[in-house]
PDB file of C-alpha atoms in Angstrom:
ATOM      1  CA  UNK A  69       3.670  19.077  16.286  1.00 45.00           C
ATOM      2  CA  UNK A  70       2.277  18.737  13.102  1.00 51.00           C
ATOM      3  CA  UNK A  71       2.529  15.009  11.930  1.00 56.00           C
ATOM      4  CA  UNK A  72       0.991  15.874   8.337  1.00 59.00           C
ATOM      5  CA  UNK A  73       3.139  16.119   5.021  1.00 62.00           C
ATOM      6  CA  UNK A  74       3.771  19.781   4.076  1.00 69.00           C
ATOM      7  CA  UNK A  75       0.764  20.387   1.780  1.00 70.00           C
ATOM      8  CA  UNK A  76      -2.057  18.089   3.584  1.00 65.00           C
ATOM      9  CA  UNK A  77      -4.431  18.795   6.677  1.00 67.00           C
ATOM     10  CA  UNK A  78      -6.532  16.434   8.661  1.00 62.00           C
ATOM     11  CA  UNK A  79      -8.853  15.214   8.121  1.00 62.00           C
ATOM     12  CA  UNK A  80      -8.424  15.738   4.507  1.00 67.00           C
ATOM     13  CA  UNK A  81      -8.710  12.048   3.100  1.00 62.00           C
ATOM     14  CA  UNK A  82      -5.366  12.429   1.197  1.00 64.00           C
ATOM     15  CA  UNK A  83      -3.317  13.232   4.802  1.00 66.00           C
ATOM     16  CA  UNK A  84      -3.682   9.388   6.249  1.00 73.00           C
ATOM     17  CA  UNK A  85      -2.818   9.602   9.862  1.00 74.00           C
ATOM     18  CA  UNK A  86      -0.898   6.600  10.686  1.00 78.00           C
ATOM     19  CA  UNK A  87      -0.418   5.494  14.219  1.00 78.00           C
ATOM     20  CA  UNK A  88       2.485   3.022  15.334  1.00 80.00           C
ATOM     21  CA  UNK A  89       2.082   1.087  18.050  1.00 84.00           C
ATOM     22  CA  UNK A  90       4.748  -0.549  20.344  1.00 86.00           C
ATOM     23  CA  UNK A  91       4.697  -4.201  20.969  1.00 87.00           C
ATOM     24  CA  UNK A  92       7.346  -6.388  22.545  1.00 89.00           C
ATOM     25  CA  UNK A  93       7.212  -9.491  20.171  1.00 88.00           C
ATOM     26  CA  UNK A  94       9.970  -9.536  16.979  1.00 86.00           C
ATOM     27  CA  UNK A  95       7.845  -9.527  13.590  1.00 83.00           C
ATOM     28  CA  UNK A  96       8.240 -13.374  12.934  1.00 82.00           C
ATOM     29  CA  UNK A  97       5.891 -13.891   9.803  1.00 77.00           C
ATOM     30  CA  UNK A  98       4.557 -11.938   6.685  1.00 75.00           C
ATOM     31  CA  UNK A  99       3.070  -8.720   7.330  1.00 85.00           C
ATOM     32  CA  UNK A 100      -0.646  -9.307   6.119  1.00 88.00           C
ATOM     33  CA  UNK A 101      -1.009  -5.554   5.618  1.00 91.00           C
ATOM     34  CA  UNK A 102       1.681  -2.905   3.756  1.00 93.00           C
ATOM     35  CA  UNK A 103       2.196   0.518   2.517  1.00 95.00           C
ATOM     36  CA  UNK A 104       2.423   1.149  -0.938  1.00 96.00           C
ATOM     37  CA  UNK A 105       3.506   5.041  -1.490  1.00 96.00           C
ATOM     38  CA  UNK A 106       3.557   6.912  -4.369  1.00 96.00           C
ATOM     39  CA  UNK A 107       5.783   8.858  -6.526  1.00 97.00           C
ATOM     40  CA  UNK A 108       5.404  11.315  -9.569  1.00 95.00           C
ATOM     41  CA  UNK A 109       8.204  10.436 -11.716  1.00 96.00           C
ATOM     42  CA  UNK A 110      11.300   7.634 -12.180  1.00 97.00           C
ATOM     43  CA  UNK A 111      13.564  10.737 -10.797  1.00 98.00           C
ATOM     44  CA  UNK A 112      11.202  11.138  -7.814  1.00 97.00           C
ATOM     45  CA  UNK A 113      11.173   7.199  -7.351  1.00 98.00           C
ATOM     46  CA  UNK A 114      14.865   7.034  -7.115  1.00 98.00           C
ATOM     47  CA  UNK A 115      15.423  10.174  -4.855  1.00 98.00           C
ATOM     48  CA  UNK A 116      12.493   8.660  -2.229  1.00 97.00           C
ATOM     49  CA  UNK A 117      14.250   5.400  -1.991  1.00 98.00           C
ATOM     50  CA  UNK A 118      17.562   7.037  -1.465  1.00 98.00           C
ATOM     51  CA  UNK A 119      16.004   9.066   1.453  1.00 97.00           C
ATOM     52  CA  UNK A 120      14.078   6.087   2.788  1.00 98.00           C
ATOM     53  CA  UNK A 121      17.590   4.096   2.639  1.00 98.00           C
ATOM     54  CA  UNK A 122      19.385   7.031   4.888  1.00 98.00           C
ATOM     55  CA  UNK A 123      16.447   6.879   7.141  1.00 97.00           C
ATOM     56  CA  UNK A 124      17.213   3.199   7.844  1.00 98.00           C
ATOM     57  CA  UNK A 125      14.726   1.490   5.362  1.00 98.00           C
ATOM     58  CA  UNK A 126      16.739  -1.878   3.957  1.00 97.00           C
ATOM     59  CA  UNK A 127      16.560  -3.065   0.344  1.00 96.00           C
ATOM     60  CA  UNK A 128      13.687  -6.074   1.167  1.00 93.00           C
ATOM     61  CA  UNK A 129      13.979  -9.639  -1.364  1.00 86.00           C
ATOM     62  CA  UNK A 130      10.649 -11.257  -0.941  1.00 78.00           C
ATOM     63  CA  UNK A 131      10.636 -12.917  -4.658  1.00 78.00           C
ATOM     64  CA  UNK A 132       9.218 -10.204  -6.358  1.00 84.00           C
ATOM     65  CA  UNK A 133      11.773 -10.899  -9.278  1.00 88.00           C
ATOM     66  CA  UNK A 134      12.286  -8.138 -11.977  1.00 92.00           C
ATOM     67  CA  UNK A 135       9.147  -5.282 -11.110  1.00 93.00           C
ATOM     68  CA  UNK A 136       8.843  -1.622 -11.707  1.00 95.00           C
ATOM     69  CA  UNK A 137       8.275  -0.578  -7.995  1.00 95.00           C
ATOM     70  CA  UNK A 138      10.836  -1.082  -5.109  1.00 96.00           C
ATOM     71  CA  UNK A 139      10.309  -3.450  -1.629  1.00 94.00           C
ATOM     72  CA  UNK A 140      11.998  -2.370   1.324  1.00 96.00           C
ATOM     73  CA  UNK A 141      11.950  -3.000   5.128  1.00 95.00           C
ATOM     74  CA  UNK A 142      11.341  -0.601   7.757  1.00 95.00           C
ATOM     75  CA  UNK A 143      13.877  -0.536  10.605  1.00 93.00           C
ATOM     76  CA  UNK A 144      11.567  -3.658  12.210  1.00 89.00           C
ATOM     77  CA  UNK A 145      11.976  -5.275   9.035  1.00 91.00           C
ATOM     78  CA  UNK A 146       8.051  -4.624   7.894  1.00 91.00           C
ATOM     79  CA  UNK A 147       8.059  -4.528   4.431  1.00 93.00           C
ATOM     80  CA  UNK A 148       6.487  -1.427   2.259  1.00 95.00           C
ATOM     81  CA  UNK A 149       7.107  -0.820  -1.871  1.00 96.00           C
ATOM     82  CA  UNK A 150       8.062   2.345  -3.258  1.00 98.00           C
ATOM     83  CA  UNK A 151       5.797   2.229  -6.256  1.00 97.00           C
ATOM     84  CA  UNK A 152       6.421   3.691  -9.840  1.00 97.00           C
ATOM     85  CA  UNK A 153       5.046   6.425 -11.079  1.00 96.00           C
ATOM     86  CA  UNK A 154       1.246   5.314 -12.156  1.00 94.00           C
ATOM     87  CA  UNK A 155      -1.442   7.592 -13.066  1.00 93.00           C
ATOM     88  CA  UNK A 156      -4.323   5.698 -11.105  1.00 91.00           C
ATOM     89  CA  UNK A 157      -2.051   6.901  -7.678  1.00 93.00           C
ATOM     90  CA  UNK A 158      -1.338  11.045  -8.914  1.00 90.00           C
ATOM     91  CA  UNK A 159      -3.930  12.388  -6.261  1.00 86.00           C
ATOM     92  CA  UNK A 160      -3.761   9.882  -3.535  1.00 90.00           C
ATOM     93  CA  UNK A 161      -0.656  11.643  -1.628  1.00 87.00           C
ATOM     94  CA  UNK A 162       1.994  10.325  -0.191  1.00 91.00           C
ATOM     95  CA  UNK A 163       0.637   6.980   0.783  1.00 92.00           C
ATOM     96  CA  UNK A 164      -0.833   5.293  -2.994  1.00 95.00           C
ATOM     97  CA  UNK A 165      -2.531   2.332  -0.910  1.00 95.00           C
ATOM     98  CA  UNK A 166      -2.821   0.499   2.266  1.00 94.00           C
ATOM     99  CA  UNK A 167      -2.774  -3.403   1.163  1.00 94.00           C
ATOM    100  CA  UNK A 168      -4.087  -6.009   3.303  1.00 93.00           C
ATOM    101  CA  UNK A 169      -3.565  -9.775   2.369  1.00 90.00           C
ATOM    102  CA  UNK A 170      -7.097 -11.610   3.174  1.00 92.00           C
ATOM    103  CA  UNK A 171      -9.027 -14.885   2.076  1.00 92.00           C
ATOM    104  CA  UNK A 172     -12.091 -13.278   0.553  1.00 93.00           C
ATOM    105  CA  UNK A 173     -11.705  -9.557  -0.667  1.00 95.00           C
ATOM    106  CA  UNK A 174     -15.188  -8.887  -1.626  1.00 93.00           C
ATOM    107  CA  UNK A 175     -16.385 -10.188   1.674  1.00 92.00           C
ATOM    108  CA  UNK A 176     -14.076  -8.026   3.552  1.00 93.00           C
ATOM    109  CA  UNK A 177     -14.653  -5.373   0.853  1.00 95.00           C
ATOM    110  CA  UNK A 178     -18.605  -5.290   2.446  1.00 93.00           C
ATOM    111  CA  UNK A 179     -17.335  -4.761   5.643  1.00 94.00           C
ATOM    112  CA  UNK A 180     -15.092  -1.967   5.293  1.00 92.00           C
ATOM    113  CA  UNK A 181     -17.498  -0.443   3.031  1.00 93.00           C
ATOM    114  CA  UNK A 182     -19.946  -0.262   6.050  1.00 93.00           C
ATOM    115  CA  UNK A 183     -17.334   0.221   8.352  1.00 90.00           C
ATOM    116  CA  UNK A 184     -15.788   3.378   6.623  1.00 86.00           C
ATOM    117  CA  UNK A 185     -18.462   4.580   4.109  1.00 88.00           C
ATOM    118  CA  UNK A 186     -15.533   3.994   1.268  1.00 89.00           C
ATOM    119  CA  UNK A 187     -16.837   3.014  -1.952  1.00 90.00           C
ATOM    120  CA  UNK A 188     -15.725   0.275  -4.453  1.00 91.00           C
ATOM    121  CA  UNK A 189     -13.195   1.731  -6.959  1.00 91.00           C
ATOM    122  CA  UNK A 190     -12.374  -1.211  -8.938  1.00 92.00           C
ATOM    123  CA  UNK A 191     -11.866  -5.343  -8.655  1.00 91.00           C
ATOM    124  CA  UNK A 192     -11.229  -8.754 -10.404  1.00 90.00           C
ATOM    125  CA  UNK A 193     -11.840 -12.199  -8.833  1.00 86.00           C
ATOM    126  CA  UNK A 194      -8.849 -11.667  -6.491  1.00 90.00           C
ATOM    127  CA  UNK A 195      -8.725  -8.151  -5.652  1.00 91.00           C
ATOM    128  CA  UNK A 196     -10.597  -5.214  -5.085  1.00 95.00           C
ATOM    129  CA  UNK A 197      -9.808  -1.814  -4.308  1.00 95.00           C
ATOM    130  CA  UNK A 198     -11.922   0.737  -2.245  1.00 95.00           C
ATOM    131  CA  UNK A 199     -11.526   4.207  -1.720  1.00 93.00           C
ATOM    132  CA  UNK A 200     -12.823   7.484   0.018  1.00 88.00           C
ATOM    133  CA  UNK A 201     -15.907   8.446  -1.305  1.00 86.00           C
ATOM    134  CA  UNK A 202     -14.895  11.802  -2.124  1.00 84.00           C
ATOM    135  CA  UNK A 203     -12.522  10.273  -4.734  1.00 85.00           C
ATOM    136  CA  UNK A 204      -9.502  11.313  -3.385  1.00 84.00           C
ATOM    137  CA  UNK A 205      -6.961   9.832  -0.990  1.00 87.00           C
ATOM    138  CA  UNK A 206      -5.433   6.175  -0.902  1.00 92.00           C
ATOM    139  CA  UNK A 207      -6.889   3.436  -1.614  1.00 94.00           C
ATOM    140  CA  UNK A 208      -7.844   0.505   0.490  1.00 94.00           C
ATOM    141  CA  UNK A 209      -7.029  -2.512  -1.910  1.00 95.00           C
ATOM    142  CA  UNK A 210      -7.473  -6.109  -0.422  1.00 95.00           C
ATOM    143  CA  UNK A 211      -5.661  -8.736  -2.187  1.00 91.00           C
ATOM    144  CA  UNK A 212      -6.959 -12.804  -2.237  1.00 92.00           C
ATOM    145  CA  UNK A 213      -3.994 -13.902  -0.116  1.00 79.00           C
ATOM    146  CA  UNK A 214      -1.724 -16.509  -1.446  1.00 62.00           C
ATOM    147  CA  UNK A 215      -0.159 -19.045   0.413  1.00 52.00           C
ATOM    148  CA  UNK A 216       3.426 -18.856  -0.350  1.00 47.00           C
ATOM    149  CA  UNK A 217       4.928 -19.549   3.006  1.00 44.00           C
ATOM    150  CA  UNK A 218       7.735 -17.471   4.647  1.00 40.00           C
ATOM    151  CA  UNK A 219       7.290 -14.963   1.925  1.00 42.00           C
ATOM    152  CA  UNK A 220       5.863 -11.422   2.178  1.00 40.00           C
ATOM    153  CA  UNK A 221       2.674 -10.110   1.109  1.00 41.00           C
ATOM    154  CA  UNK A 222       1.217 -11.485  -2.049  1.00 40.00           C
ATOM    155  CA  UNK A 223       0.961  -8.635  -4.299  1.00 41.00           C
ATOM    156  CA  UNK A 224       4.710  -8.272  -3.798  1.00 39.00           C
ATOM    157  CA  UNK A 225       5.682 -11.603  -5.436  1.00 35.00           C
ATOM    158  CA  UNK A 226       4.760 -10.936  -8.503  1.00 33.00           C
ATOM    159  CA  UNK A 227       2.613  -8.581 -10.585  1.00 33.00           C
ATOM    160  CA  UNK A 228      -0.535  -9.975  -9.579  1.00 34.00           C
ATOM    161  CA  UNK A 229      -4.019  -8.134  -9.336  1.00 36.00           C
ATOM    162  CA  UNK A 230      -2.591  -5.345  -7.099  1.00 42.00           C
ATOM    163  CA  UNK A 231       0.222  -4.306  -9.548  1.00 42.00           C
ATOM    164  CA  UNK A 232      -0.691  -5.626 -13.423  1.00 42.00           C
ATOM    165  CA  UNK A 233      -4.531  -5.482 -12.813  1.00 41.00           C
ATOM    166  CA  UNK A 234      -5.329  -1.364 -11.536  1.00 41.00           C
ATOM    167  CA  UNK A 235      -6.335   0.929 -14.300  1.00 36.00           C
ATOM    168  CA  UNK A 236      -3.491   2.472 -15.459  1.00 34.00           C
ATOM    169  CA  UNK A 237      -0.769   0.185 -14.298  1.00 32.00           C
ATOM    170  CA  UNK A 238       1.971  -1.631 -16.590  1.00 28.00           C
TER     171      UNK A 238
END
């Protein structure tokens, strides 16, 4: 079976392989890590939440107020955005980033650096994004979390470093 979108091969760095993993707890809290995906135009944007919708995605209200992208909940109510076209995210593929909430980015920036031989792309006090370092793929983008209990991931409140801050973004 091939679990690659039309177009990509493993282990190309563009085709992420994602693996889901049973467990029997309910999600109770904020996911601390989140998909952003791409699209190439507002038309594209519209047409890939409408499929996501049919698939049994659910409109998601975190507080992100009035933005340009779109939050919605998987089945098990994780939340992802369906981002707006941006030219920083044309070559990434499907999947624009993989956003993980964390105290310290450039800490954990180090680490994953060594861990995965991905090199800083760009960052700010609260944020910093890595990515493969053949330039191509998603990016890895680690945001300073935020304590804003009961809510979802920081960067989807509000247009903070993840959103207003990336080369490229409105």
């Amino acid at each position: 079976m091939d679990v690659c979108p039309p177009g990509y091969t493993y282990p190309d760095p563009v085709a992420l392989p994602l693996v889901f993993v049973p467990v029997a707890e309910p999600k109770t809290g904020k996911n601390r890590v989140h998909l952003d995906l791409a699209t190439e135009s507002a038309g594209h944007q519209a047409a890939e939440v409408d499929r996501l919708l049919s698939l049994g995605a659910a409109a998601a209200d975190i507080g992100q107020g009035d933005v340009p992208w779109v939050v919605l909940a998987d089945p098990e109510g994780n939340e992802f955005c369906v981002l707006e076209p941006r030219p920083v995210y044309r070559d990434t593929g499907p999947v624009a980033a993989v956003v993980a909430d964390c105290p310290d980015p450039a800490a954990l920036a180090g680490f994953w650096e060594l861990a995965a031989g991905w090199a800083p792309f760009d960052s700010t006090d609260g944020w910093v994004a890595l990515r493969s370092p053949h330039g191509v793929g998603p990016y890895l983008e680690l945001l300073r979390h935020q304590d804003r209990a009961g809510q979802g991931p920081a960067c989807l409140t509000g247009p903070g470093p993840a959103r207003a801050g990336r080369p490229g973004t409105a």
